[in-house]
Coordinates of C-alpha atoms in Angstrom, one line a residue:
X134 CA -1.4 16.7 -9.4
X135 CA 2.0 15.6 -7.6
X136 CA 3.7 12.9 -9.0
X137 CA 5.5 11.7 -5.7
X138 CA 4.4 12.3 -2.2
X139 CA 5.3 11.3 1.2
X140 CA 3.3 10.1 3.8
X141 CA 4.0 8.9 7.4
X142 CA 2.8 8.6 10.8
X143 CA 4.1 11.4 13.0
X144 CA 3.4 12.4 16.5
X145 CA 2.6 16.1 18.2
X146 CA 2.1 17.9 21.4
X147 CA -1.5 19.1 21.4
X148 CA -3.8 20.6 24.3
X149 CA -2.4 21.1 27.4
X150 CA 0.6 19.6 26.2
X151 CA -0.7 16.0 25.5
X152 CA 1.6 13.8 23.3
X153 CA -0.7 12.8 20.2
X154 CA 1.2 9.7 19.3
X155 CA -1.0 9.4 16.1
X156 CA -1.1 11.7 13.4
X157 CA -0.8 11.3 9.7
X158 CA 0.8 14.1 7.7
X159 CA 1.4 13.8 3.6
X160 CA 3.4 16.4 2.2
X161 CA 4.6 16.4 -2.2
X162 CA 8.3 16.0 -2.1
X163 CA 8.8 19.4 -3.9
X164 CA 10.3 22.9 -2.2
X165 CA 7.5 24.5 -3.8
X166 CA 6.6 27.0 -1.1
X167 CA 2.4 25.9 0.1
X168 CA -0.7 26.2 2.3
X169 CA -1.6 23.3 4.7
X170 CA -4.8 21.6 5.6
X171 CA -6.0 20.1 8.7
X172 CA -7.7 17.1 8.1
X173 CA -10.5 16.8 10.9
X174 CA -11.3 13.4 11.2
X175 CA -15.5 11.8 11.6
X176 CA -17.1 10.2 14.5
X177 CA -15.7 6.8 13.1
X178 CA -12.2 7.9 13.9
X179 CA -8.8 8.1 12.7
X180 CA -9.3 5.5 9.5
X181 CA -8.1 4.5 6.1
X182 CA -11.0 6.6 4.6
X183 CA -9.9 9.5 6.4
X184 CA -6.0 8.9 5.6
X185 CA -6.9 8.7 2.0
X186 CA -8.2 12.1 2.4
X187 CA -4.9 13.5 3.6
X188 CA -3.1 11.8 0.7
X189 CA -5.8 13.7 -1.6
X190 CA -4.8 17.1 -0.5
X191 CA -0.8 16.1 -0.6
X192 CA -1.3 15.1 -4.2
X193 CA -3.0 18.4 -5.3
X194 CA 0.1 20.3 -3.7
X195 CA -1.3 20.5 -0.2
X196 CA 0.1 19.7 3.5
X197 CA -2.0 17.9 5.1
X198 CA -2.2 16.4 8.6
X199 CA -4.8 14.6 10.2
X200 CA -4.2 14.4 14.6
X201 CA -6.6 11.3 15.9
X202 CA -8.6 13.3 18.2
X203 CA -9.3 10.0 19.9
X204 CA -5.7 9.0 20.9
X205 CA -6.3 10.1 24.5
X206 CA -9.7 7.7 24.6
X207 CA -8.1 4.6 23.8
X208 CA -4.2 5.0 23.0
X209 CA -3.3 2.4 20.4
X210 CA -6.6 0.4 19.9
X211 CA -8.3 0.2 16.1
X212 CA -10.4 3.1 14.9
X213 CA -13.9 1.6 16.3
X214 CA -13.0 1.3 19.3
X215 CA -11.6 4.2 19.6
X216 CA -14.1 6.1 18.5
X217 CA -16.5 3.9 21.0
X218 CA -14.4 5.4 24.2
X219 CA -14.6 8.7 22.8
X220 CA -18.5 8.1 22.5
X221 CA -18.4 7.2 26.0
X222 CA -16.9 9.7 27.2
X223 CA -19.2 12.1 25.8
X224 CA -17.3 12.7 23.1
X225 CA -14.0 15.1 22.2
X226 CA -14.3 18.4 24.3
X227 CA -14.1 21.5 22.9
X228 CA -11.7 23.3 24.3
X229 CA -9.5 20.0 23.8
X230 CA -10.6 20.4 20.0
X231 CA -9.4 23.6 20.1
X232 CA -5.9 23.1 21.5
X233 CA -5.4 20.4 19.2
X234 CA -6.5 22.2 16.5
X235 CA -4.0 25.1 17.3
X236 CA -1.0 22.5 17.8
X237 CA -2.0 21.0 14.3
X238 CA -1.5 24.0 12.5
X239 CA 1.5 25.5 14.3
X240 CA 3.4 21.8 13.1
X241 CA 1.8 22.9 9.8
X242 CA 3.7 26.3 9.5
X243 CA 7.1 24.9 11.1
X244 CA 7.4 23.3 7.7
X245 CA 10.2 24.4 5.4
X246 CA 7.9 25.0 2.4
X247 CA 4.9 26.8 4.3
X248 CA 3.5 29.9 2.9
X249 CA 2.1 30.7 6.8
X250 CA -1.6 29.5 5.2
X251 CA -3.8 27.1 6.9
X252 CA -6.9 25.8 6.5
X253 CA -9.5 22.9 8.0
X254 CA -11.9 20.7 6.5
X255 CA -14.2 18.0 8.6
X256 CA -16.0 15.6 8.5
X257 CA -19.5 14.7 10.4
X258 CA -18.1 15.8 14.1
X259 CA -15.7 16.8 12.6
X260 CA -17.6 19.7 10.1
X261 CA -18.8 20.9 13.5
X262 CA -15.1 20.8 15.0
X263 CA -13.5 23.0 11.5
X264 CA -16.4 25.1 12.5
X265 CA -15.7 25.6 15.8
X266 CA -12.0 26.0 15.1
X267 CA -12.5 28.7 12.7
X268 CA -13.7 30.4 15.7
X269 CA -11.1 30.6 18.1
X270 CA -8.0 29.1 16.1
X271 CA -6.1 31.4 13.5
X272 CA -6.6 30.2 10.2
X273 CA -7.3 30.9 6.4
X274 CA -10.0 29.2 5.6
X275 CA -12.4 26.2 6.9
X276 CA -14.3 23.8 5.0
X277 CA -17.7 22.2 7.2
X278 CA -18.5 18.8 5.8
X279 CA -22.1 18.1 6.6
X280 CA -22.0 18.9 10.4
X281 CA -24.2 18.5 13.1
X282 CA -24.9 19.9 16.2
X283 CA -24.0 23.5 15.7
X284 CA -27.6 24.5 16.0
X285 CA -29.6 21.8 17.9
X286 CA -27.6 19.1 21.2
X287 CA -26.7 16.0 20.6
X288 CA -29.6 15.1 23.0
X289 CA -32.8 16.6 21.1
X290 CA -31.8 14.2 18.4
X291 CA -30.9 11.0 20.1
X292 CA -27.2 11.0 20.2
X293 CA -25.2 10.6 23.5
X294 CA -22.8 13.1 22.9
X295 CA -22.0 16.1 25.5
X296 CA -21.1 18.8 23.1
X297 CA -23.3 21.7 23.0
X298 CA -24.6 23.9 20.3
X299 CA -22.2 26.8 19.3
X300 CA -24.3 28.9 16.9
X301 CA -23.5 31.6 19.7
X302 CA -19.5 31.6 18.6
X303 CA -20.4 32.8 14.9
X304 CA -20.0 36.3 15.5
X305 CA -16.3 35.1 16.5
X306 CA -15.5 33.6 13.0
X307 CA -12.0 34.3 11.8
X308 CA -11.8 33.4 8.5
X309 CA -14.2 32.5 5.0
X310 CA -16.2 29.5 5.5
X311 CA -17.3 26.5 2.7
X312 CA -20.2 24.4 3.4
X313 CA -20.9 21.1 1.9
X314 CA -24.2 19.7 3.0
X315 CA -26.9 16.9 1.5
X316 CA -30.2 17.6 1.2
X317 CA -31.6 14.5 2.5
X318 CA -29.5 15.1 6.1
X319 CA -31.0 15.3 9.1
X320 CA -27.6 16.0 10.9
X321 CA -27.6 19.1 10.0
X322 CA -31.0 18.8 8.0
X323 CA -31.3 21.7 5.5
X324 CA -33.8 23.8 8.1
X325 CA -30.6 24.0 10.6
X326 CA -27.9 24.9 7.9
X327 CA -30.3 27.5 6.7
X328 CA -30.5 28.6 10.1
X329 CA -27.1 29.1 10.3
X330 CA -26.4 30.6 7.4
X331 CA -29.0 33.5 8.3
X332 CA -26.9 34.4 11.2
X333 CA -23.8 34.5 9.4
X334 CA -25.5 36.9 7.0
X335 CA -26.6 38.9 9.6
X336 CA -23.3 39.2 11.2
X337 CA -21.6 39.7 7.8
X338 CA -19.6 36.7 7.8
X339 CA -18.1 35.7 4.2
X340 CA -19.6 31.9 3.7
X341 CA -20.7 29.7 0.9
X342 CA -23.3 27.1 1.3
X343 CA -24.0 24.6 -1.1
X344 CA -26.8 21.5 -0.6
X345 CA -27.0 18.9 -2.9
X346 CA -30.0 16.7 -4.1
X347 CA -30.1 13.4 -3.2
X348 CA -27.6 13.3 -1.1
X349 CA -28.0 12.5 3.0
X350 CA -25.1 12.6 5.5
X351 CA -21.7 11.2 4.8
X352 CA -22.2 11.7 1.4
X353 CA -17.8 11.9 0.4
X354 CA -17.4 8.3 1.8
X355 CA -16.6 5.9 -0.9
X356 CA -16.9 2.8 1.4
X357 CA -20.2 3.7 3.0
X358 CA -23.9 3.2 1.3
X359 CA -24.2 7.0 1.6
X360 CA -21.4 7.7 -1.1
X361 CA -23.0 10.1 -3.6
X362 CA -20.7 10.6 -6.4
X363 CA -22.4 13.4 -8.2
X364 CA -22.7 15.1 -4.8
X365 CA -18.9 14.2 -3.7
X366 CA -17.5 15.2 -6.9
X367 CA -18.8 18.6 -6.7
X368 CA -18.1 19.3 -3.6
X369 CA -14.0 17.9 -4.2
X370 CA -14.2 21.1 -7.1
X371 CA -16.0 23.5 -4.6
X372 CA -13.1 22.3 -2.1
X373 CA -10.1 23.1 -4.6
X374 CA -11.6 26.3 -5.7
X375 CA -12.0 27.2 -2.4
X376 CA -8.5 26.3 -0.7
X377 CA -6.8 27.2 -4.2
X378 CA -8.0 31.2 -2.9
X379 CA -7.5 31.5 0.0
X380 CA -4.3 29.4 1.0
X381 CA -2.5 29.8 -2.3
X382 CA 1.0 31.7 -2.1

């Protein structure tokens, strides 16, 4: 663990060259040269929760930097109702998610003490979205937290969302993938994650899938009635093993 960290509020130019006024970053305060993470926020938005996370990977020697993929929605307002416009709207678009993605990391490797690695971890939306960057974004490594719709729409399971399934952008996978799921999901419910995972053994993708008992969707939030701390504190280890191979020095 770090014994002193800093952590701020910083601003980058993502996707078609949109100012993202928002985005946290937490770096140690060491020179020791390190790989970066790319903290991909849930469908609740850009929150304490989720800045907590960032701090997390900062203290275990990470760099970490979280862009609020809502800032465009509704510039300025509180989480929720950010996260509402973005709803609204359909929610963030994909090739948006992408570009912001790519911006994220390329602030990530300007740092002085960057070893060039970089990985992404999400959350919800945002385990599809570290998916979907793994696809087309070059990284190291990608962590899927429990998410939905890479196999079934939004719309087959009541959700108002616009994104579409991307099971078909597997074969482009550029780097190992970790996936953290519950058992008692149903967004991705274990039949879907099991259907991904058999096409990423067909197409010879290196992946690891773990599901946990007793555990439904959400299941890392401490401030939600779906924490499950057996479940969350296995998946924290599975997360350092994971990161600590593939975006070490």
């Amino acid at each position: 663990m770090q014994d002193a960290l800093r952590a701020e509020t910083i601003s980058i130019t993502g996707h078609n060259g949109d100012e993202i006024e928002e985005a946290y970053l937490a770096t140690p305060l060491n020179d020791t040269p390190r790989g970066s993470v790319i903290v991909i926020h849930h469908m609740p938005g850009y929150d304490r929760g989720t800045k907590e996370i960032v701090r997390t990977f900062a203290a275990n020697g990470y760099a970490a930097l979280c862009p609020n993929l809502h800032h465009r929605d509704a510039p300025g307002a509180s989480p929720d109702d950010a996260a509402a416009a973005s709803r609204n709207n359909g929610g963030v678009p994909d090739d948006q998610l992408i570009g912001d993605v790519a911006a994220a990391a390329q602030h990530l490797r300007s740092l002085p003490s960057s070893n060039g690695k970089v990985g992404t971890i999400g959350y919800c939306s945002g385990g599809r979205q570290s998916f979907l960057a793994a696809t087309a974004v070059d990284l190291q490594a990608a962590v899927d937290c429990y998410g939905a719709f890479i196999i079934r729409t939004p719309a087959e399971l009541g959700f108002p969302l616009q994104v579409e399934p991307i099971l078909d952008r597997a074969k482009d996978l550029r780097c190992p993938l970790l996936g953290l799921f519950g058992a008692e999901d149903k967004f991705p419910s274990p039949e879907e994650t099991g259907e991904l995972a058999a096409e990423l053994d067909r197409l010879g993708k290196p992946y690891e899938f773990h599901t946990y008992e007793g555990a439904t969707h959400a299941f890392f939030t401490t401030n939600r009635p779906n924490y499950h701390i057996d479940a969350a504190q296995q998946g924290w280890q599975r997360i350092w093993e994971f990161f600590g191979k593939y975006l070490a020095s």
